Amino acid sequence: MDYTFREIEPKWQSYWREQGIYHVKNECEKPHYYVLDMFPYPSGAGLHVGHPLGYIASDIFARYKRLRGYNVLHPMGYDAYGLPAEQYAIQTGQHPAKTTEVNIARYREQLDKIGFSFDWDREVRTCDPHYYKWTQWTFIQLFHHYYDKALDKARPIAELVQKIECGEHSEGLSKPWASMSEEERQLYLMNYRLAYLADIPVNWCPQLGTVLANDEVVNGLSVRGGYPVERKLMRQWSLRITAYAQRLVDGLDSVDWTESLKEIQRNWIGRSEGAAVWFPVADSPSGQTFEIFTTRPDTIFGVTFMVLCPEHEMIEHIVSDSQRDEVMQYVTWAKNRSERERQAEVKKVSGVFTGAYAVNPLTQERIPIYVSDYVLSGYGTGAIMAVPAHDSRDFAFARHFGLPIRQVVAPSADEVSDPASWTESLDSKSGICVNSGFVTGMKVKDAMKAVIDRVAEMKIGFRTVNYRLRDAIFSRQRYWGEPFPIYYKNNIPYTIPESCLPLQLPDVSDFKPTATGEPPLGHAALWAWDEANCRVVQTSKIDNETVFPLELSTMPGFAGSSGYYLRYMDPRNDESYFSPQAVNYWQNVDLYVGGAEHGTGHLIYARFWNKFLYDIGLAVKEEPFQKLINQGMIQGRSNFVYRSKTDNNLFISKNIAGREERTVPIHVDINIVDNDVLDIEMFKAWRPEFAEARFELEDGKYVCGWEVEKMSKSMFNVQNPDDLVERYGADTLRLYEMFLGPVEQAKPWDTNGIEGVFRFLKKFWKLYRVEEDGCHLSQQPATKAEMKVLHQTIKKISEDIERFSFNTSVSSFMVCTNELTSAGCAAREVLEPLVVLMAPFAPHIAEELWHALGHEDSVCMASWPMFDEQFLVEDTFTYPVSFNGKMRFTIDLPATATQQDALALIQSMPEGQKWLNGAAPKKVIFVPKKIVNIVI
RNA sequence: GCGGAUAUGGCGUAAUUGGUAGCCGCGCCAGACUUAGGAUCUGGUUCUUAACCGAGUGGGGGUUCGAGUCCCCCUAUCCGCACCA
């Protein structure tokens, strides 16, 4: 019988489904293992071959772990809320709920064809009220918690109130707590809540009609759609992720991720140590001071001016009358500049003198205060001490405005020079302090410490740490997201009771965003909160006495994806996020597979979310994802035909002389090209304008050009997995995606080698001599050589899977099959274990062969074969013999041979004598089972 | 500018982790079976050479009996961050 994958694959897919083979229980004697894929956005384009790459790898691993006796949690779901889904809905003019539904169905159909072992009973969708109930619930918990710096964990806000009442906490209190109104108290607590409402400058994207988080903006443009983003002050919900900055840095040391991704996160969090110092404003009657942050306290003697960011609140208080107009003009100009403009003109220096002076607290020197937008309001205190000699930005500013530059650090004490001659600043943190008062002569590192100690002693500053990480803006002026479980009473936000969750997303007909920032939920005119009855009411009467307005913005895409891995543990629980039993059993994700592009988004938010849930006693591990594998991006491989410049109907094959000058390349659909050879008939039928095409062929073929580009519809290089499943079967697709190269590596998609993998599977199939009534194998014992091949393969495949090196596994299968084929092996004792080895990679063919071998149960229930060392040991070993490191000939020695044996044998051989030439070897290096090298 | 990674035949890649570089696959060449093949099977395929020899893992140096692998310098490509004081 032939290998009929078209019959086999659907047959076993429905068998697995009907038998519930992949259903996982939470209680089990077996050890647990949790393998997770990053769940997809169900976009309208469907899956392309890049998506399943990671899924196939994790599926192989999950199946392997099952065969190894683990109870494996391997779920899948959909990240259905958020901008991409909504943008697609707007483009197609349909309701997002509808398009999401359709897209999910399409994804599911595509996924099912590839034969994954997901437990679909645990599917979650972030847009499902049963799911987002817990997203909203977590938000409520965040709102009701603050970060206790002493305990270094989140605690209920009620505890903070208690502390305030006992007088243990008074930071920033303007008047006694007892005399504060409810509104004043709430406003004060807002400064502490982990989910808080504040007027903050945000990334506003008019085209998308929403605010975006920092990781959703790149180079001043939105990641989704590439629209310009501007800075705007808006009242927004934020998550106080910065409270966790240090723990987010520290936690990286305990997880098994690639160094590069950890580094991406460290950079994003951007921890820097330094000092905060207060600089008094000169001649200030009210004794004003302002705080600056510096990582170079050692250079404080080199400060020649100060700079405030345009948003700094101090500006209007200190600006001199003569400078007021100019300063205000600059501030207005700077504030109205778009992010993109600002970033594009980073090199251009701008700024203005305030007319005011500050006093260097260590030297009592008067130094001018400037305003410039090179100082950012969001970092540190939005004010800096400028040391132009040792900071390139200050240097550029000083040169532009002709401000003095004073050297205070030199590579060595005698390398002091006149900064007037410098072309750049001396930013290095190594060297000796010069002209620096009491730190003169100290090494930079020692001076940093000395200056901090001194300012601390003088009570004008302190050692501190700053982070680049900003709080995560959590409001989106969009429709397709989780509603906030928040209503407003006297403009003060209150959470709706947990028992009323989920707060369902209202169905509105007009879900489009507005350019002004009014959330589309405002279109749900009748959407308000009846406080007394704890329910959403449809009334236009918001009386602010019994009926209150609800928050109209929705949560961002990362809300739903931040805790989904925990929900999979217990996905149908309506009483809690997940049960303690479930989380105690599964703990956290053992292996997480997904793209590195989520390094500064989802992977940070999820870690934060998990740490918070850990603090409040829900999660049991501080880090959610123990091991992380980043699968490489699959790029497209475009094909080109070459059209004559003079004759639109003439196409010239790639390698014909002079083709380059005579033609222009045109993208051609990769589906009508096979191994870079164009299917001429399909090409003519592809588009009407090519119907009359004529060709200049080479060797009777039309050879296309190719290039690696992004996979995109417009380049006709999108490879759809369904087509390949149809043509070669899911098992071939699975093996081929793995065979392409290491999972972690980015690579262009290229079907040129898929035939080879397909041939291999057919060959593998033949090995089993399948007939209508099963396999016609002999019961004869396998030869020693055959057993050796088998056990080598078991060893290799096991090691490969543990190392996540699936491309080499496929090669090993090929070698094994080739050897068994040429040995004519028909021994059951060899072929049966081989089926189990194949099961994680090509589950359909393995299942079919397993049954053909006479088994009644599924191959998924088998156990992984163990290799037996006895088949691998050699009686003799062939040693390469080198002279001075140069390999010359080989000798066979018993496995137990020693250096003396080797040397004796070599000396007795004519070859050996030729090389030794009668002389005694200087040295003999003998590494058992490796090499004999003789130094002559 | 800062940080991270990568570099091996015509192509995708492999190398027991310092021990015969190029496994496996594609492509190509030759052959077998075929009316036929874009089916199947067999053999060959780093370069140079008729062959032996020789050269060879981006370039240059170093450590070592021995380097694709370790160390230093350089180049190229990819990715991340980027006025973060």
mmCIF file of C-alpha atoms in Angstrom, chain A residues 45-253:
data_model
loop_
_atom_site.group_PDB
_atom_site.id
_atom_site.type_symbol
_atom_site.label_atom_id
_atom_site.label_comp_id
_atom_site.label_asym_id
_atom_site.label_seq_id
_atom_site.Cartn_x
_atom_site.Cartn_y
_atom_site.Cartn_z
ATOM 1 C CA ALA A 45 -5.385 37.079 6.872
ATOM 2 C CA GLY A 46 -5.417 33.620 8.439
ATOM 3 C CA LEU A 47 -2.339 31.631 9.316
ATOM 4 C CA HIS A 48 0.731 31.660 7.143
ATOM 5 C CA VAL A 49 3.581 29.186 7.472
ATOM 6 C CA GLY A 50 5.356 31.391 10.008
ATOM 7 C CA HIS A 51 2.678 30.938 12.679
ATOM 8 C CA PRO A 52 2.853 27.163 13.043
ATOM 9 C CA LEU A 53 6.641 27.102 13.330
ATOM 10 C CA GLY A 54 6.579 27.657 17.076
ATOM 11 C CA TYR A 55 3.394 25.630 17.505
ATOM 12 C CA ILE A 56 4.960 22.626 15.796
ATOM 13 C CA ALA A 57 8.064 22.857 17.946
ATOM 14 C CA SER A 58 6.064 23.093 21.159
ATOM 15 C CA ASP A 59 3.751 20.309 19.988
ATOM 16 C CA ILE A 60 6.718 18.021 19.426
ATOM 17 C CA PHE A 61 7.973 18.841 22.880
ATOM 18 C CA ALA A 62 4.560 18.371 24.491
ATOM 19 C CA ARG A 63 4.058 15.017 22.787
ATOM 20 C CA TYR A 64 7.545 13.937 23.757
ATOM 21 C CA LYS A 65 6.945 14.847 27.392
ATOM 22 C CA ARG A 66 3.698 12.866 27.366
ATOM 23 C CA LEU A 67 5.484 9.823 26.004
ATOM 24 C CA ARG A 68 8.035 10.341 28.727
ATOM 25 C CA GLY A 69 5.287 9.942 31.309
ATOM 26 C CA TYR A 70 4.373 13.516 32.118
ATOM 27 C CA ASN A 71 0.913 14.951 32.500
ATOM 28 C CA VAL A 72 1.238 17.739 29.963
ATOM 29 C CA LEU A 73 -0.824 20.905 29.855
ATOM 30 C CA HIS A 74 -0.752 22.133 26.279
ATOM 31 C CA PRO A 75 -3.581 24.575 25.626
ATOM 32 C CA MET A 76 -4.429 27.090 22.945
ATOM 33 C CA GLY A 77 -6.694 30.102 22.748
ATOM 34 C CA TYR A 78 -7.161 33.459 21.091
ATOM 35 C CA ASP A 79 -6.052 36.947 21.932
ATOM 36 C CA ALA A 80 -9.172 38.370 20.390
ATOM 37 C CA TYR A 81 -9.448 41.816 21.911
ATOM 38 C CA GLY A 82 -7.415 44.801 20.943
ATOM 39 C CA LEU A 83 -6.368 47.005 18.107
ATOM 40 C CA PRO A 84 -5.573 44.551 15.323
ATOM 41 C CA ALA A 85 -8.925 42.810 15.564
ATOM 42 C CA GLU A 86 -10.719 46.127 15.662
ATOM 43 C CA GLN A 87 -8.745 47.679 12.820
ATOM 44 C CA TYR A 88 -9.604 44.693 10.687
ATOM 45 C CA ALA A 89 -13.263 45.062 11.611
ATOM 46 C CA ILE A 90 -13.230 48.737 10.686
ATOM 47 C CA GLN A 91 -11.535 48.027 7.370
ATOM 48 C CA THR A 92 -14.123 45.441 6.464
ATOM 49 C CA GLY A 93 -17.009 47.447 7.912
ATOM 50 C CA GLN A 94 -18.225 44.611 10.067
ATOM 51 C CA HIS A 95 -18.750 44.386 13.783
ATOM 52 C CA PRO A 96 -15.574 43.199 15.524
ATOM 53 C CA ALA A 97 -17.471 40.508 17.388
ATOM 54 C CA LYS A 98 -18.519 39.092 14.057
ATOM 55 C CA THR A 99 -15.160 39.270 12.324
ATOM 56 C CA THR A 100 -13.436 37.876 15.385
ATOM 57 C CA GLU A 101 -15.794 34.935 15.394
ATOM 58 C CA VAL A 102 -15.178 34.268 11.707
ATOM 59 C CA ASN A 103 -11.428 34.657 12.018
ATOM 60 C CA ILE A 104 -11.263 32.309 14.980
ATOM 61 C CA ALA A 105 -13.189 29.672 13.062
ATOM 62 C CA ARG A 106 -10.737 30.003 10.198
ATOM 63 C CA TYR A 107 -7.722 29.779 12.519
ATOM 64 C CA ARG A 108 -9.143 26.726 14.208
ATOM 65 C CA GLU A 109 -9.726 25.011 10.905
ATOM 66 C CA GLN A 110 -6.162 25.698 9.819
ATOM 67 C CA LEU A 111 -4.703 24.615 13.155
ATOM 68 C CA ASP A 112 -6.713 21.396 13.172
ATOM 69 C CA LYS A 113 -5.282 20.358 9.840
ATOM 70 C CA ILE A 114 -1.754 20.365 11.214
ATOM 71 C CA GLY A 115 -2.511 17.817 13.903
ATOM 72 C CA PHE A 116 -1.675 19.656 17.109
ATOM 73 C CA SER A 117 -2.214 18.022 20.459
ATOM 74 C CA PHE A 118 -3.944 20.989 22.111
ATOM 75 C CA ASP A 119 -6.501 20.403 24.800
ATOM 76 C CA TRP A 120 -9.265 22.400 23.158
ATOM 77 C CA ASP A 121 -11.535 21.926 26.152
ATOM 78 C CA ARG A 122 -9.386 24.556 27.803
ATOM 79 C CA GLU A 123 -9.606 27.116 25.014
ATOM 80 C CA VAL A 124 -9.842 30.709 26.205
ATOM 81 C CA ARG A 125 -10.769 33.843 24.311
ATOM 82 C CA THR A 126 -9.918 37.181 25.794
ATOM 83 C CA CYS A 127 -13.175 38.664 24.472
ATOM 84 C CA ASP A 128 -15.307 36.049 26.207
ATOM 85 C CA PRO A 129 -17.122 37.508 29.256
ATOM 86 C CA HIS A 130 -16.316 34.343 31.225
ATOM 87 C CA TYR A 131 -12.689 35.126 30.571
ATOM 88 C CA TYR A 132 -12.537 38.900 30.830
ATOM 89 C CA LYS A 133 -14.450 38.732 34.068
ATOM 90 C CA TRP A 134 -11.057 37.845 35.564
ATOM 91 C CA THR A 135 -9.197 40.499 33.654
ATOM 92 C CA GLN A 136 -11.595 43.015 35.209
ATOM 93 C CA TRP A 137 -11.298 41.299 38.562
ATOM 94 C CA THR A 138 -7.517 41.664 38.482
ATOM 95 C CA PHE A 139 -7.902 45.311 37.609
ATOM 96 C CA ILE A 140 -10.080 45.789 40.686
ATOM 97 C CA GLN A 141 -7.410 44.144 42.816
ATOM 98 C CA LEU A 142 -4.761 46.407 41.319
ATOM 99 C CA PHE A 143 -6.927 49.391 42.119
ATOM 100 C CA HIS A 144 -7.289 48.278 45.725
ATOM 101 C CA HIS A 145 -3.603 47.618 46.298
ATOM 102 C CA TYR A 146 -0.548 49.780 46.712
ATOM 103 C CA TYR A 147 3.121 48.919 46.713
ATOM 104 C CA ASP A 148 4.623 48.727 50.167
ATOM 105 C CA LYS A 149 8.262 49.644 49.675
ATOM 106 C CA ALA A 150 9.310 48.351 53.082
ATOM 107 C CA LEU A 151 7.795 44.908 52.524
ATOM 108 C CA ASP A 152 8.631 45.125 48.825
ATOM 109 C CA LYS A 153 5.271 43.767 47.779
ATOM 110 C CA ALA A 154 1.736 44.800 47.016
ATOM 111 C CA ARG A 155 -0.564 45.284 50.009
ATOM 112 C CA PRO A 156 -4.223 46.269 50.315
ATOM 113 C CA ILE A 157 -4.761 50.010 50.134
ATOM 114 C CA ALA A 158 -6.797 49.693 53.331
ATOM 115 C CA GLU A 159 -3.538 48.967 55.123
ATOM 116 C CA LEU A 160 -2.138 52.223 53.868
ATOM 117 C CA VAL A 161 -5.210 54.075 55.117
ATOM 118 C CA GLN A 162 -4.717 52.430 58.478
ATOM 119 C CA LYS A 163 -1.089 53.524 58.557
ATOM 120 C CA ILE A 164 -2.110 57.056 57.718
ATOM 121 C CA GLU A 165 -4.666 57.002 60.486
ATOM 122 C CA CYS A 166 -2.043 55.794 62.974
ATOM 123 C CA GLY A 167 0.329 58.462 61.761
ATOM 124 C CA GLU A 168 2.795 55.903 60.436
ATOM 125 C CA HIS A 169 2.528 57.288 56.962
ATOM 126 C CA SER A 170 2.347 60.967 56.122
ATOM 127 C CA GLU A 171 4.380 61.375 52.947
ATOM 128 C CA GLY A 172 2.976 64.146 50.775
ATOM 129 C CA LEU A 173 0.007 64.806 53.028
ATOM 130 C CA SER A 174 -0.901 68.469 52.794
ATOM 131 C CA LYS A 175 -3.184 68.419 55.817
ATOM 132 C CA PRO A 176 -4.362 65.990 58.494
ATOM 133 C CA TRP A 177 -6.167 62.948 57.137
ATOM 134 C CA ALA A 178 -9.065 63.471 59.514
ATOM 135 C CA SER A 179 -9.748 66.886 58.113
ATOM 136 C CA MET A 180 -9.640 65.758 54.490
ATOM 137 C CA SER A 181 -12.759 65.380 52.417
ATOM 138 C CA GLU A 182 -13.583 62.094 50.714
ATOM 139 C CA GLU A 183 -12.509 63.604 47.427
ATOM 140 C CA GLU A 184 -9.169 64.775 48.854
ATOM 141 C CA ARG A 185 -8.541 61.383 50.368
ATOM 142 C CA GLN A 186 -9.265 59.565 47.148
ATOM 143 C CA LEU A 187 -7.052 61.943 45.254
ATOM 144 C CA TYR A 188 -4.262 61.252 47.708
ATOM 145 C CA LEU A 189 -4.679 57.476 47.523
ATOM 146 C CA MET A 190 -4.530 57.682 43.733
ATOM 147 C CA ASN A 191 -0.829 58.356 44.145
ATOM 148 C CA TYR A 192 -0.427 54.891 45.583
ATOM 149 C CA ARG A 193 -2.899 52.589 43.873
ATOM 150 C CA LEU A 194 -1.328 50.095 41.456
ATOM 151 C CA ALA A 195 -4.059 50.938 38.968
ATOM 152 C CA TYR A 196 -4.550 54.681 39.041
ATOM 153 C CA LEU A 197 -6.093 57.557 37.204
ATOM 154 C CA ALA A 198 -3.923 60.555 36.436
ATOM 155 C CA ASP A 199 -3.390 63.392 34.008
ATOM 156 C CA ILE A 200 -0.340 62.285 32.175
ATOM 157 C CA PRO A 201 1.324 63.008 28.881
ATOM 158 C CA VAL A 202 0.381 60.140 26.633
ATOM 159 C CA ASN A 203 1.092 58.860 23.146
ATOM 160 C CA TRP A 204 -2.010 60.011 21.331
ATOM 161 C CA CYS A 205 -2.632 58.638 17.878
ATOM 162 C CA PRO A 206 -5.363 60.628 16.080
ATOM 163 C CA GLN A 207 -5.727 58.177 13.192
ATOM 164 C CA LEU A 208 -6.236 55.232 15.515
ATOM 165 C CA GLY A 209 -8.249 57.455 17.814
ATOM 166 C CA THR A 210 -6.550 56.131 20.891
ATOM 167 C CA VAL A 211 -3.749 56.386 23.364
ATOM 168 C CA LEU A 212 -0.908 53.908 23.023
ATOM 169 C CA ALA A 213 1.593 52.374 25.432
ATOM 170 C CA ASN A 214 5.299 53.060 24.931
ATOM 171 C CA ASP A 215 5.943 49.663 23.420
ATOM 172 C CA GLU A 216 3.178 50.279 20.879
ATOM 173 C CA VAL A 217 5.030 53.304 19.490
ATOM 174 C CA VAL A 218 8.224 53.074 17.483
ATOM 175 C CA ASN A 219 10.024 56.158 16.136
ATOM 176 C CA GLY A 220 7.011 58.310 16.820
ATOM 177 C CA LEU A 221 4.745 56.073 14.749
ATOM 178 C CA SER A 222 2.182 53.553 15.899
ATOM 179 C CA VAL A 223 3.215 49.923 15.569
ATOM 180 C CA ARG A 224 -0.266 49.158 14.243
ATOM 181 C CA GLY A 225 -0.702 51.033 11.000
ATOM 182 C CA GLY A 226 2.339 53.304 11.274
ATOM 183 C CA TYR A 227 0.394 56.492 12.041
ATOM 184 C CA PRO A 228 1.996 59.537 13.644
ATOM 185 C CA VAL A 229 1.731 59.804 17.399
ATOM 186 C CA GLU A 230 1.685 63.002 19.390
ATOM 187 C CA ARG A 231 2.220 63.908 22.986
ATOM 188 C CA LYS A 232 -0.958 64.948 24.746
ATOM 189 C CA LEU A 233 -1.938 65.475 28.338
ATOM 190 C CA MET A 234 -4.905 63.238 29.116
ATOM 191 C CA ARG A 235 -6.609 61.780 32.132
ATOM 192 C CA GLN A 236 -5.842 58.115 31.834
ATOM 193 C CA TRP A 237 -5.730 54.888 33.739
ATOM 194 C CA SER A 238 -2.233 53.541 34.277
ATOM 195 C CA LEU A 239 -0.691 50.518 35.912
ATOM 196 C CA ARG A 240 2.092 51.285 38.357
ATOM 197 C CA ILE A 241 4.465 48.772 36.775
ATOM 198 C CA THR A 242 7.388 50.970 37.808
ATOM 199 C CA ALA A 243 6.832 49.845 41.391
ATOM 200 C CA TYR A 244 7.973 46.431 40.233
ATOM 201 C CA ALA A 245 10.930 47.670 38.168
ATOM 202 C CA GLN A 246 13.585 46.255 40.472
ATOM 203 C CA ARG A 247 11.849 42.901 40.852
ATOM 204 C CA LEU A 248 11.403 42.742 37.088
ATOM 205 C CA VAL A 249 15.152 43.200 36.698
ATOM 206 C CA ASP A 250 16.050 40.757 39.456
ATOM 207 C CA GLY A 251 13.672 38.065 38.260
ATOM 208 C CA LEU A 252 15.521 37.803 34.977
ATOM 209 C CA ASP A 253 18.359 36.035 36.762
#
